[in-house]
Amino acid sequence: MTGVITDRLTTIGADDLEALARGAAVLGTGGGGDPYIGRLLAAQALREHGPVRLVHPADLPDGAVVFPVAMMGAPTVMVEKTPSTERIGAAVAALAEFLGVTPTHIACIEAGGVNSTFPLVAAAQLGLPVVDGDGMGRAFPELQMVLPTLSGIPCTPMSIADEKGNIGVLNTVDNHAAEALARSLTITMGCAAIISNYVMSGAQARESLVPGTLSLCTRIGRRLDRVRAEHGDAVAAVADELGGRVLHAGKVSDVARRTLTGFARGTAIISGTAPMADPASRSAAGDLTLEFQNEHLMAVRHGIVEVTTPDLIVVLDTDTGEPVTTEALRFGHRVTVVAAPTDERWHSPGGIALVGPRYFGYDTDPVRFDARERP
Amino acid sequence: MTGVITDRLTTIGADDLEALARGAAVLGTGGGGDPYIGRLLAAQALREHGPVRLVHPADLPDGAVVFPVAMMGAPTVMVEKTPSTERIGAAVAALAEFLGVTPTHIACIEAGGVNSTFPLVAAAQLGLPVVDGDGMGRAFPELQMVLPTLSGIPCTPMSIADEKGNIGVLNTVDNHAAEALARSLTITMGCAAIISNYVMSGAQARESLVPGTLSLCTRIGRRLDRVRAEHGDAVAAVADELGGRVLHAGKVSDVARRTLTGFARGTAIISGTAPMADPASRSAAGDLTLEFQNEHLMAVRHGIVEVTTPDLIVVLDTDTGEPVTTEALRFGHRVTVVAAPTDERWHSPGGIALVGPRYFGYDTDPVRFDARERP
């Protein structure tokens, strides 16, 4: 994200979770699941087992056996049916037994949302360190949408467990098939399941993960706290941490949602407000239209595409800088939209094929966050 | 079925398949999938690898490791997308590796329809004998609907493979959960998958399987051939083999079908014909209504339930005695309905809970094939 990570964390304890979860919601770009649930579960585990050690990918030994852990399913269901954390161990154990290996590290496959905190539960329970990094550098909705796919790392063998005690191990011909089969199991399991997949060596993790994203999330969360305590510009602080810029500020004037094939799809219109405190950094005129499918994927103004996936489109409460999920967008809400760069690897042809706007059904080429001049 | 099996087969070769498949269609009671597909695949395997040895359950050593093999999915799809037989070996191998055992015998989990011949492909490929028996003594649509469930034998660990190379291993808390999860995978796999499940010892197979059903199927098929060659009463011959009786003869006057949650549900009305050649054995008067869900599950006359699942309701072409699937029922078709007893264990309280009419949504107690006097 910001290039150089200046203040790396070396452990994550219960006291770090609030900041981590808030930063994860920022990287969630509107989706990624409710970090609050992951935070609750992680807080319990970290209080019981003590802090978890964080290992930067650069410090991983080649022979490390890294087990990513995640929740799969509909965020709305996870809120109502909090996953039983016992089953995390079962998911990891089933996969370890299937592969005949012993995990040495736990990792996050997704930095945005619930899956930045959820793996901490596994790490705390199993007494393993967590990799300070993730497979996306943000949130995306499907299993194959991770940088390890671009590195040729298979999603499977993967395990999938529900809270009732059912478990499956999948071995698929490619990562898209893993998504399709695991998705159907997740739906039958009640729309929330625990998965472990993309098992990789330390060398593979160094190559394919986005480094430092748990530190970045925590830093964003803490800076938000600090700026608010000092009555500073919270939105500008987030944009700064992400290396992004404010794209638009205004009021939510329209939200249209539909739930299609298990995803929350829709459109939100943010009417412009003017004049702004800092006209140079905020676009004042016109409406900005956001297209989302779990995450915000495209921002359009006056019929011109301003920015698209894979770059980050983050909606923040204008007053508090608090991230707003696509589900929480409400008429009249005063929000500021920040655009920020994604990991550069997502802009490769393979990356665009996986997570570019056309994959999500938008008939446009990808537009980078800085491709258009400010008005 | 008929109690005493007088002429047991000891091998099944390519030449036996036509008779076996025809008998399997009779036990399929209208469902169970098209035995023609299984017959084609088995013929190829038996010609390539030679005949398969048949072992009666009574002759199984206690320590035998029996691997049932089956096709799961929509029969209509199997016709269009013939399964790749290579994947049978993959399904068996994945499960064997997961369990850490080596199979000694292959078995049929279902005698009716495609799953009486399909396991022969596995046996031929793997050079293993096949058990002369099955888990139902007929056809039923769901995985948990087998006598091994009543014996407490778990469906899982089970394997499930598609023709593309994807494979899954499921381990579930009960056999209903296995059905639900395997069904969702099957649907995502394109509505046709190869499964291996209910792995059991020789002792368990002796206790829980219906013995002699492959011999019975073959005997029915051969007798049909013989009777037709002699211009005899083919329908009466089938009824005799099943220990059943003719319930009704007439013309199909109405068929209503709907495809619901992956099953072919519907109703057929068979108008009565009179006078009959043998009035003592055939009811001539009125209409008979058949309710089916893949298989024929209930026969009703004048508002009175004549016979229900788990007993067998078999629809035969009146002239040829050829079994008619629920999918092949056509207006004007002259058919005879035969009712026959099922394995007695299905009439236990546990059996009725699994496959009785109420499980299928019919608000009636089970009625046995001989519970009502003939008119």
XYZ file of C-alpha atoms in Angstrom:
750
model
C 0.000 0.000 0.000
C 2.243 2.792 1.292
C 5.405 1.141 0.062
C 7.649 1.343 3.087
C 6.314 -0.053 6.337
C 7.934 2.069 8.996
C 6.385 0.730 12.166
C 6.009 -3.015 11.953
C 4.163 -4.781 14.715
C 5.846 -7.808 16.242
C 2.868 -9.060 18.235
C -0.888 -8.581 18.194
C -2.690 -8.629 21.502
C -6.283 -8.073 22.520
C -5.603 -4.334 22.847
C -4.536 -4.056 19.207
C -7.716 -5.522 17.817
C -9.869 -2.429 17.722
C -7.316 -0.565 15.624
C -6.639 -3.616 13.443
C -10.325 -4.202 12.776
C -10.932 -0.540 11.912
C -8.041 -0.515 9.455
C -9.258 -3.807 8.010
C -12.636 -2.236 7.375
C -10.856 0.516 5.415
C -9.031 -2.045 3.264
C -12.341 -3.923 2.979
C -13.457 -1.175 0.529
C -17.048 -1.643 1.612
C -16.995 -5.450 1.817
C -14.942 -8.195 3.361
C -17.393 -8.945 6.109
C -17.983 -7.260 9.410
C -14.619 -6.932 11.176
C -16.525 -6.607 14.445
C -17.292 -10.348 14.472
C -13.709 -11.304 13.785
C -12.613 -8.840 16.437
C -14.921 -10.358 19.059
C -13.690 -13.867 18.341
C -10.062 -12.807 18.215
C -10.348 -10.831 21.471
C -11.624 -13.928 23.248
C -8.819 -16.081 21.839
C -6.066 -13.551 22.518
C -7.229 -13.012 26.082
C -7.270 -16.759 26.627
C -4.011 -17.662 24.895
C -2.057 -14.395 25.032
C -0.752 -12.237 22.183
C 0.127 -13.740 18.818
C 3.537 -13.232 17.289
C 3.586 -11.442 13.927
C 6.193 -12.474 11.357
C 6.879 -10.281 8.345
C 7.016 -12.334 5.118
C 10.646 -11.266 4.623
C 11.495 -13.012 7.879
C 9.852 -16.335 6.966
C 12.235 -19.269 6.534
C 11.987 -20.901 3.091
C 10.702 -24.114 4.629
C 7.898 -22.506 6.649
C 4.536 -24.206 6.144
C 2.024 -21.378 5.948
C -1.671 -22.166 6.436
C -4.027 -19.335 5.471
C -7.328 -19.441 7.340
C -10.505 -17.561 6.485
C -14.232 -17.356 6.815
C -16.238 -17.931 3.680
C -19.842 -16.900 3.273
C -22.308 -14.088 3.537
C -21.254 -11.376 5.987
C -24.858 -10.837 6.995
C -25.123 -14.467 8.082
C -21.879 -14.341 10.042
C -23.385 -11.592 12.183
C -26.340 -13.765 13.107
C -24.566 -17.095 13.276
C -21.206 -16.407 14.851
C -18.902 -19.215 13.853
C -17.786 -21.639 16.501
C -14.082 -21.051 16.890
C -13.465 -24.687 17.819
C -13.947 -25.564 14.201
C -10.980 -23.484 13.077
C -8.680 -26.046 14.615
C -10.640 -28.831 12.926
C -10.307 -27.153 9.529
C -6.553 -26.716 9.938
C -6.080 -30.219 11.336
C -8.053 -31.867 8.525
C -5.997 -30.125 5.880
C -2.696 -30.779 7.689
C -3.562 -34.472 7.914
C -4.625 -34.611 4.278
C -1.386 -32.959 3.188
C 0.762 -34.813 5.695
C 2.399 -31.592 6.907
C 2.534 -29.609 10.126
C 1.705 -25.903 9.856
C 4.343 -23.514 11.180
C 2.529 -20.226 10.479
C -1.023 -18.981 10.016
C -1.788 -16.328 7.403
C -4.599 -14.102 6.198
C -5.751 -14.596 2.652
C -7.621 -11.271 2.753
C -6.650 -8.124 4.652
C -9.988 -6.391 4.340
C -12.802 -7.106 6.764
C -13.368 -10.128 8.968
C -10.519 -12.150 7.533
C -7.803 -9.934 8.946
C -8.776 -10.812 12.513
C -10.272 -14.265 12.138
C -6.949 -16.036 11.481
C -5.665 -14.667 14.793
C -8.059 -17.049 16.497
C -6.431 -19.990 14.747
C -2.951 -18.699 15.552
C -3.797 -18.161 19.219
C -5.447 -21.577 19.568
C -2.662 -23.427 17.800
C 0.167 -21.398 19.369
C 1.492 -20.399 15.945
C 2.718 -17.025 14.669
C 0.757 -15.089 12.066
C 2.274 -13.733 8.880
C 2.097 -9.931 8.674
C 0.657 -9.863 5.190
C -2.212 -11.260 3.146
C -3.123 -12.574 -0.261
C -5.016 -9.529 -1.581
C -3.937 -6.330 0.142
C -7.640 -5.531 0.247
C -10.926 -7.497 0.043
C -12.338 -9.400 -2.913
C -15.326 -11.729 -2.925
C -14.053 -14.961 -4.510
C -11.471 -17.530 -3.495
C -9.380 -17.387 -6.648
C -8.986 -13.594 -6.370
C -5.661 -13.661 -4.565
C -2.125 -12.865 -5.638
C -1.029 -16.467 -4.921
C -3.238 -17.470 -7.896
C -1.051 -15.222 -10.072
C 2.013 -16.995 -8.664
C 0.568 -20.360 -9.651
C -0.121 -21.468 -6.086
C -3.157 -23.750 -6.024
C -6.060 -22.952 -3.722
C -6.490 -26.647 -3.015
C -6.167 -29.029 -1.296
C -8.387 -26.950 0.940
C -10.555 -27.762 3.914
C -13.983 -26.391 4.720
C -15.777 -26.834 8.036
C -19.103 -25.775 9.461
C -20.137 -25.265 13.064
C -22.103 -28.519 13.186
C -19.050 -30.724 12.752
C -19.184 -31.344 9.008
C -15.952 -31.029 7.116
C -14.823 -31.363 3.533
C -11.506 -31.482 1.734
C -11.479 -30.339 -1.890
C -8.851 -30.909 -4.537
C -9.653 -29.073 -7.747
C -8.184 -28.603 -11.193
C -7.910 -24.825 -10.763
C -8.692 -22.049 -8.323
C -11.935 -21.070 -10.070
C -13.257 -24.596 -9.554
C -12.249 -24.355 -5.902
C -14.358 -21.198 -5.582
C -17.364 -22.823 -7.267
C -17.300 -26.024 -5.199
C -16.458 -24.374 -1.889
C -19.178 -21.767 -2.509
C -21.821 -24.462 -2.980
C -20.689 -26.218 0.198
C -20.702 -22.915 2.090
C -24.261 -22.202 1.003
C -25.402 -25.675 2.102
C -23.495 -25.244 5.351
C -25.739 -22.264 6.099
C -23.803 -19.493 4.306
C -20.895 -19.414 6.751
C -17.936 -21.780 6.808
C -14.338 -21.877 7.963
C -11.759 -22.610 5.290
C -8.054 -23.219 5.069
C -6.428 -23.113 1.650
C -3.459 -21.891 -0.382
C -1.040 -23.759 1.854
C 2.380 -22.440 0.831
C 6.038 -22.476 1.758
C 7.804 -19.525 3.324
C 9.429 -18.824 -0.023
C 6.049 -18.809 -1.763
C 4.581 -16.556 0.909
C 7.407 -14.054 0.446
C 6.771 -14.022 -3.280
C 2.993 -13.987 -3.371
C 1.633 -12.211 -0.293
C 1.206 -8.471 0.163
C 3.653 -7.707 2.989
C 2.823 -5.752 6.110
C -0.915 -5.443 5.737
C -1.771 -6.327 9.338
C 0.646 -3.627 10.497
C -0.886 -1.244 7.970
C -4.427 -1.966 9.205
C -3.393 -1.392 12.811
C -1.576 1.788 11.911
C -4.609 3.148 10.067
C -6.839 2.327 13.006
C -4.543 3.984 15.509
C -4.044 7.090 13.397
C -7.801 7.468 13.074
C -8.041 7.419 16.870
C -5.266 9.948 17.242
C -6.550 12.333 14.595
C -10.020 12.298 16.069
C -8.676 12.936 19.558
C -6.880 15.945 18.091
C -9.983 17.024 16.087
C -7.919 16.636 12.905
C -9.002 15.603 9.398
C -9.650 11.883 9.759
C -10.457 11.384 6.084
C -7.202 13.032 4.990
C -5.308 10.829 7.422
C -6.747 7.653 5.884
C -6.017 8.903 2.359
C -2.469 9.607 3.433
C -1.952 6.144 4.923
C -3.264 4.523 1.756
C -1.253 6.803 -0.538
C -4.572 7.759 -2.072
C -6.616 10.883 -2.670
C -10.074 12.140 -1.924
C -12.243 11.521 -4.955
C -15.513 12.974 -3.787
C -17.448 14.176 -0.771
C -21.176 14.438 -0.438
C -24.397 12.945 0.802
C -25.759 9.541 -0.114
C -28.768 10.418 -2.238
C -29.706 7.012 -3.614
C -28.875 3.374 -2.895
C -30.179 0.463 -4.968
C -29.359 -3.045 -3.818
C -30.144 -6.491 -5.043
C -28.871 -9.812 -3.787
C -27.767 -11.887 -6.747
C -26.077 -15.291 -6.643
C -25.088 -14.778 -3.031
C -23.533 -11.328 -3.461
C -24.836 -7.926 -2.443
C -24.829 -5.947 -5.685
C -25.907 -2.407 -6.152
C -25.375 1.215 -6.924
C -25.042 4.232 -4.658
C -25.170 7.869 -5.716
C -23.231 10.383 -3.650
C -24.435 13.924 -4.339
C -21.665 16.477 -4.267
C -21.365 19.060 -1.533
C -19.653 22.410 -1.929
C -17.709 24.357 -0.964
C -15.209 22.079 0.756
C -12.646 22.964 3.378
C -9.850 22.062 1.007
C -11.119 22.515 -2.540
C -7.820 21.422 -4.007
C -8.162 17.927 -2.605
C -11.889 17.353 -2.823
C -14.062 17.373 -5.868
C -17.055 19.492 -5.135
C -19.220 19.267 -8.194
C -21.706 16.746 -9.413
C -22.713 13.297 -8.285
C -20.444 10.301 -7.938
C -21.972 6.917 -8.697
C -20.513 3.896 -6.925
C -21.022 0.391 -8.288
C -20.554 -2.347 -5.729
C -20.644 -6.126 -5.465
C -19.835 -6.722 -1.808
C -16.919 -4.333 -2.377
C -16.942 -0.940 -4.155
C -15.721 -1.733 -7.642
C -16.233 1.371 -9.771
C -16.728 5.113 -9.336
C -18.320 7.094 -12.184
C -18.803 10.855 -12.516
C -20.626 12.589 -15.387
C -20.554 9.269 -17.239
C -16.790 9.060 -16.948
C -15.237 6.176 -15.087
C -13.004 7.749 -12.452
C -11.558 4.628 -10.902
C -12.247 0.882 -10.928
C -11.210 -2.331 -9.301
C -8.495 -3.449 -8.613
C -7.696 -0.017 -7.139
C -9.254 0.759 -3.788
C -12.491 2.733 -3.488
C -13.036 3.485 0.177
C -16.128 5.191 1.568
C -15.584 6.984 4.886
C -17.856 8.873 7.218
C -16.896 12.472 6.441
C -16.859 13.544 10.089
C -15.213 10.581 11.767
C -13.252 8.921 8.951
C -14.903 5.661 9.992
C -15.175 3.192 7.053
C -18.712 2.591 5.763
C -19.610 -0.825 4.369
C -21.800 -1.168 1.290
C -24.472 -2.635 3.556
C -24.381 0.374 5.869
C -24.780 3.029 3.131
C -27.889 5.016 4.015
C -29.718 7.929 2.423
C -28.480 11.225 3.789
C -25.223 9.828 5.164
C -22.380 12.356 4.685
C -19.488 10.406 3.242
C -16.171 10.973 1.534
C -14.870 8.638 -1.141
C -11.150 7.954 -1.193
C -9.398 6.248 -4.106
C -6.067 4.551 -3.513
C -3.631 2.312 -5.372
C -3.715 -1.439 -5.039
C -0.738 -3.795 -5.043
C 0.916 -3.307 -8.422
C 0.687 -7.014 -9.269
C -3.089 -6.667 -9.585
C -2.505 -4.445 -12.621
C -0.737 -7.209 -14.548
C -2.777 -8.802 -17.364
C -3.360 -11.874 -15.171
C -4.442 -9.695 -12.282
C -6.878 -7.712 -14.416
C -8.320 -10.958 -15.796
C -8.956 -12.127 -12.218
C -10.327 -8.951 -10.637
C -10.671 -6.303 -13.341
C -14.010 -4.603 -14.003
C -14.920 -6.930 -16.884
C -14.743 -9.984 -14.613
C -17.454 -8.362 -12.505
C -19.575 -7.619 -15.570
C -18.770 -3.931 -16.094
C -18.046 -3.122 -19.720
C -15.009 -0.936 -19.153
C -11.265 -1.152 -19.049
C -9.689 -0.706 -15.636
C -9.050 2.900 -14.611
C -6.329 3.577 -12.077
C -6.942 5.862 -9.122
C -4.561 8.500 -10.429
C -5.407 8.221 -14.115
C -7.610 11.333 -14.114
C -6.653 14.810 -13.129
C -8.528 16.456 -10.335
C -11.089 19.007 -11.493
C -37.089 -59.816 -2.616
C -37.906 -63.403 -3.508
C -36.413 -64.803 -0.313
C -34.379 -67.698 -1.613
C -31.911 -67.015 -4.411
C -31.745 -70.250 -6.326
C -29.425 -69.405 -9.186
C -26.602 -67.213 -7.954
C -24.213 -65.793 -10.460
C -20.506 -66.181 -9.749
C -19.269 -63.820 -12.450
C -20.677 -61.010 -14.567
C -19.403 -60.627 -18.075
C -20.290 -58.340 -20.933
C -22.946 -60.814 -22.073
C -24.796 -60.609 -18.771
C -25.189 -56.850 -18.861
C -28.324 -56.590 -20.941
C -30.246 -58.863 -18.591
C -28.750 -57.216 -15.510
C -29.623 -53.717 -16.719
C -33.184 -54.716 -17.587
C -33.716 -56.257 -14.156
C -32.148 -53.208 -12.549
C -34.662 -51.026 -14.346
C -37.429 -53.142 -12.808
C -36.005 -52.658 -9.299
C -35.544 -48.986 -10.172
C -39.343 -48.607 -9.773
C -39.381 -45.838 -12.343
C -36.179 -44.098 -11.198
C -32.602 -44.934 -10.397
C -31.238 -43.495 -13.591
C -31.000 -44.952 -17.062
C -29.419 -48.408 -16.805
C -28.479 -48.104 -20.471
C -25.669 -45.661 -19.634
C -24.285 -47.869 -16.898
C -24.574 -50.839 -19.237
C -22.596 -49.083 -21.980
C -19.817 -48.131 -19.595
C -19.744 -51.552 -17.960
C -19.691 -53.359 -21.316
C -16.628 -51.405 -22.335
C -14.853 -52.161 -19.043
C -15.799 -55.842 -18.998
C -14.668 -56.353 -22.571
C -11.375 -54.659 -21.760
C -10.678 -56.288 -18.396
C -12.713 -59.492 -18.575
C -15.605 -60.663 -16.391
C -15.920 -59.524 -12.787
C -16.217 -62.034 -9.973
C -19.411 -61.819 -7.922
C -19.228 -62.580 -4.185
C -22.379 -63.208 -2.202
C -22.399 -61.239 1.070
C -22.534 -64.530 3.003
C -19.175 -65.450 1.501
C -17.432 -62.196 2.459
C -14.659 -62.552 5.027
C -15.213 -60.421 8.149
C -12.173 -58.324 7.352
C -13.139 -57.523 3.762
C -12.951 -53.809 2.971
C -16.011 -53.081 0.854
C -16.115 -49.859 -1.206
C -19.536 -49.030 -2.624
C -19.374 -46.913 -5.781
C -22.205 -44.992 -7.390
C -23.208 -42.189 -9.686
C -24.937 -39.250 -8.074
C -26.954 -36.697 -9.986
C -29.763 -36.162 -12.420
C -30.363 -39.152 -14.695
C -31.272 -36.822 -17.547
C -27.842 -35.206 -17.323
C -26.039 -38.544 -17.225
C -27.526 -39.367 -20.587
C -26.089 -36.221 -22.146
C -22.821 -36.095 -20.234
C -21.647 -39.672 -19.956
C -19.277 -39.838 -17.026
C -15.632 -40.432 -17.686
C -14.891 -43.828 -16.239
C -11.296 -42.886 -15.429
C -12.623 -40.844 -12.560
C -14.074 -43.891 -10.820
C -10.588 -45.026 -9.958
C -9.759 -41.526 -8.737
C -12.811 -41.492 -6.459
C -11.931 -44.879 -4.973
C -8.237 -44.019 -4.639
C -8.925 -40.684 -2.914
C -11.169 -42.330 -0.361
C -8.792 -45.258 0.172
C -5.938 -42.843 0.790
C -8.029 -40.713 3.124
C -9.055 -43.787 5.124
C -5.664 -45.445 4.898
C -7.179 -48.724 3.730
C -7.042 -50.872 0.611
C -10.390 -51.925 -0.863
C -10.908 -55.648 -1.323
C -14.429 -55.554 -2.825
C -16.627 -53.116 -4.734
C -20.348 -52.940 -3.970
C -23.540 -51.349 -5.242
C -25.312 -49.013 -2.901
C -28.449 -49.140 -5.073
C -29.731 -52.100 -7.102
C -32.199 -50.139 -9.192
C -31.099 -48.322 -12.301
C -27.681 -47.126 -13.334
C -26.026 -47.961 -10.032
C -26.330 -51.714 -10.476
C -24.005 -51.676 -13.474
C -21.828 -48.644 -12.821
C -19.845 -50.278 -9.965
C -18.858 -53.074 -12.354
C -16.685 -50.532 -14.152
C -14.799 -49.842 -10.932
C -14.458 -53.550 -10.178
C -13.182 -54.327 -13.679
C -10.714 -51.455 -13.655
C -9.396 -52.231 -10.195
C -9.444 -56.012 -10.623
C -11.692 -56.423 -7.583
C -14.739 -58.649 -7.084
C -18.208 -57.130 -6.710
C -20.567 -57.979 -3.882
C -23.794 -59.626 -5.089
C -26.075 -57.339 -3.152
C -26.794 -53.663 -2.554
C -27.764 -51.154 0.075
C -31.423 -50.669 -0.899
C -32.808 -53.693 -2.766
C -34.385 -51.079 -5.044
C -33.816 -47.406 -5.941
C -34.223 -44.363 -3.712
C -33.153 -40.807 -4.490
C -31.048 -39.735 -1.499
C -27.730 -40.910 -0.088
C -28.943 -41.618 3.432
C -31.744 -43.893 2.142
C -29.837 -47.146 2.487
C -30.082 -50.034 4.908
C -26.514 -49.390 6.124
C -27.869 -46.141 7.646
C -30.224 -48.303 9.733
C -27.221 -50.380 10.828
C -25.423 -47.235 11.987
C -22.857 -47.321 9.194
C -21.792 -43.771 8.328
C -22.019 -42.572 4.737
C -18.767 -40.653 5.208
C -15.861 -40.334 4.810
C -16.971 -40.304 1.213
C -15.346 -39.137 -1.989
C -16.957 -37.302 -4.867
C -15.348 -36.742 -8.263
C -16.351 -35.028 -11.479
C -15.157 -35.651 -15.015
C -13.015 -32.513 -15.053
C -10.627 -33.768 -12.389
C -12.117 -32.113 -9.308
C -12.491 -34.260 -6.237
C -13.783 -33.816 -2.714
C -13.746 -35.839 0.464
C -16.562 -35.207 2.934
C -16.781 -36.162 6.580
C -20.162 -35.353 8.055
C -21.956 -35.611 11.376
C -24.698 -37.825 9.930
C -25.861 -39.363 6.679
C -28.456 -36.648 6.009
C -25.695 -34.027 6.099
C -23.693 -36.161 3.672
C -26.649 -36.101 1.270
C -27.041 -32.322 1.558
C -23.363 -31.492 1.052
C -22.721 -34.087 -1.654
C -25.867 -32.935 -3.477
C -24.684 -29.336 -3.583
C -21.284 -30.446 -4.897
C -22.957 -32.676 -7.486
C -25.064 -29.786 -8.739
C -22.001 -27.536 -9.046
C -20.133 -30.375 -10.735
C -22.752 -30.254 -13.489
C -25.392 -32.583 -12.006
C -23.385 -35.783 -12.416
C -20.645 -37.043 -10.112
C -18.983 -40.282 -9.111
C -19.104 -41.113 -5.423
C -17.708 -43.752 -3.109
C -19.153 -43.972 0.386
C -20.409 -46.299 3.128
C -17.075 -48.091 3.264
C -17.741 -51.164 5.397
C -16.246 -54.409 6.599
C -17.329 -57.793 5.318
C -19.214 -58.331 8.554
C -21.063 -55.039 8.142
C -21.863 -55.824 4.511
C -23.366 -59.174 5.531
C -25.524 -57.440 8.106
C -26.607 -54.382 6.183
C -26.798 -55.169 2.462
C -29.688 -56.805 0.620
C -28.146 -60.071 -0.575
C -28.311 -61.401 -4.093
C -29.768 -58.394 -5.873
C -27.395 -58.468 -8.843
C -28.311 -62.129 -9.388
C -31.961 -61.206 -9.003
C -31.708 -58.398 -11.583
C -30.004 -60.689 -14.059
C -32.556 -63.446 -13.475
C -35.440 -61.025 -14.072
C -33.844 -59.790 -17.277
C -33.245 -63.299 -18.578
C -36.701 -64.489 -17.692
C -38.208 -61.539 -19.540
C -36.240 -62.562 -22.627
C -37.319 -66.173 -22.311
C -40.994 -65.424 -21.712
C -41.126 -63.067 -24.655
C -39.468 -65.615 -26.888
C -42.191 -68.046 -25.819
C -44.938 -65.418 -26.236
C -45.747 -65.830 -22.550
C -47.038 -63.309 -20.025
C -44.021 -61.113 -19.390
C -45.758 -58.992 -16.751
C -46.776 -62.048 -14.763
C -43.208 -63.321 -14.919
C -41.852 -60.116 -13.406
C -44.505 -60.127 -10.691
C -43.573 -63.718 -9.920
C -39.833 -62.942 -9.645
C -40.551 -60.037 -7.292
C -43.060 -61.999 -5.210
C -45.534 -59.272 -6.074
C -48.919 -58.941 -7.697
C -50.471 -57.008 -10.538
C -52.159 -53.944 -9.091
C -53.593 -52.402 -12.215
C -53.497 -52.405 -15.994
C -54.559 -49.649 -18.302
C -53.566 -46.712 -20.435
C -51.667 -43.666 -19.283
C -54.310 -40.942 -19.483
C -52.534 -38.079 -17.744
C -49.001 -37.219 -16.654
C -48.091 -34.075 -14.736
C -44.438 -33.417 -14.028
C -42.514 -30.697 -12.321
C -38.823 -30.526 -11.541
C -38.410 -29.433 -7.953
C -35.160 -29.164 -5.984
C -33.425 -31.413 -8.474
C -35.981 -34.205 -8.473
C -38.554 -35.147 -11.094
C -41.856 -35.029 -9.220
C -45.241 -35.726 -10.616
C -48.433 -37.668 -10.941
C -49.592 -40.163 -13.557
C -53.108 -41.464 -14.026
C -53.531 -44.945 -15.463
C -57.080 -45.444 -16.758
C -58.372 -48.956 -16.240
C -58.947 -51.329 -19.139
C -61.478 -54.168 -19.127
C -61.976 -57.013 -19.569
C -58.579 -58.479 -18.808
C -57.171 -61.819 -19.844
C -56.931 -62.900 -16.235
C -59.497 -60.928 -14.235
C -58.512 -62.654 -11.014
C -55.049 -61.185 -11.094
C -55.698 -57.767 -12.624
C -57.912 -55.050 -11.367
C -59.972 -53.843 -14.269
C -62.017 -51.012 -12.868
C -61.285 -47.347 -12.339
C -58.178 -45.229 -12.539
C -54.966 -45.733 -10.640
C -53.035 -42.604 -9.681
C -49.285 -42.908 -9.296
C -47.305 -40.338 -7.327
C -43.622 -40.241 -8.168
C -40.466 -38.399 -7.148
C -37.841 -39.974 -9.389
C -39.267 -43.319 -8.206
C -42.939 -44.359 -7.982
C -43.807 -43.796 -4.356
C -47.570 -44.190 -4.007
C -50.498 -45.776 -5.851
C -54.025 -44.492 -5.106
C -57.380 -45.818 -6.365
C -60.762 -44.221 -5.644
C -59.046 -42.055 -3.038
C -57.727 -45.118 -1.234
C -53.981 -45.589 -0.910
C -53.254 -49.026 -2.351
C -49.524 -49.194 -1.758
C -46.715 -46.816 -0.834
C -42.968 -46.607 -0.490
C -40.962 -48.494 0.758
C -42.740 -51.299 -1.122
C -42.047 -51.524 -4.824
C -44.352 -49.963 -7.409
C -43.194 -51.105 -10.819
C -44.669 -49.883 -14.109
C -44.238 -52.295 -17.018
C -45.140 -52.137 -20.675
C -48.194 -54.420 -20.781
C -47.123 -56.160 -23.974
C -43.403 -56.616 -23.440
C -43.011 -56.473 -19.654
C -40.293 -53.881 -20.224
C -39.922 -51.507 -17.250
C -41.054 -47.916 -17.872
C -39.275 -45.054 -16.104
C -41.221 -42.111 -14.709
C -39.567 -39.985 -17.394
C -40.755 -42.287 -20.181
C -44.429 -42.347 -19.114
C -46.427 -41.100 -22.108
C -50.094 -40.501 -22.809
C -51.691 -43.560 -24.326
C -48.975 -45.971 -23.233
C -50.509 -49.335 -22.225
C -48.911 -50.255 -18.929
C -49.370 -52.646 -16.047
C -48.546 -51.687 -12.488
C -47.008 -54.338 -10.272
C -46.681 -53.963 -6.505
C -44.084 -56.032 -4.670
C -42.613 -56.307 -1.187
C -39.431 -54.522 -0.230
C -36.722 -55.772 2.116
C -38.447 -56.231 5.463
C -35.968 -53.952 7.256
C -37.419 -50.959 5.413
C -40.647 -51.528 7.362
C -38.955 -50.978 10.727
C -39.713 -47.618 12.407
C -36.252 -46.390 11.422
C -36.757 -47.517 7.853
C -40.141 -45.808 7.584
C -38.645 -42.609 9.012
C -35.998 -42.695 6.257
C -38.100 -43.667 3.234
C -41.759 -43.792 4.290
C -44.377 -41.688 2.491
C -44.252 -38.875 5.044
C -40.554 -38.283 4.405
C -41.506 -37.572 0.793
C -44.270 -35.204 1.838
C -47.310 -37.493 1.428
C -49.675 -37.273 4.375
C -50.312 -40.976 4.779
C -49.074 -43.943 6.736
C -47.202 -46.544 4.729
C -49.393 -49.165 3.040
C -47.872 -52.531 2.223
C -48.306 -54.139 -1.155
C -50.528 -56.898 0.255
C -52.448 -54.825 2.765
C -55.535 -54.543 0.573
C -57.540 -57.370 -0.922
C -57.907 -57.489 -4.651
C -61.278 -56.311 -5.924
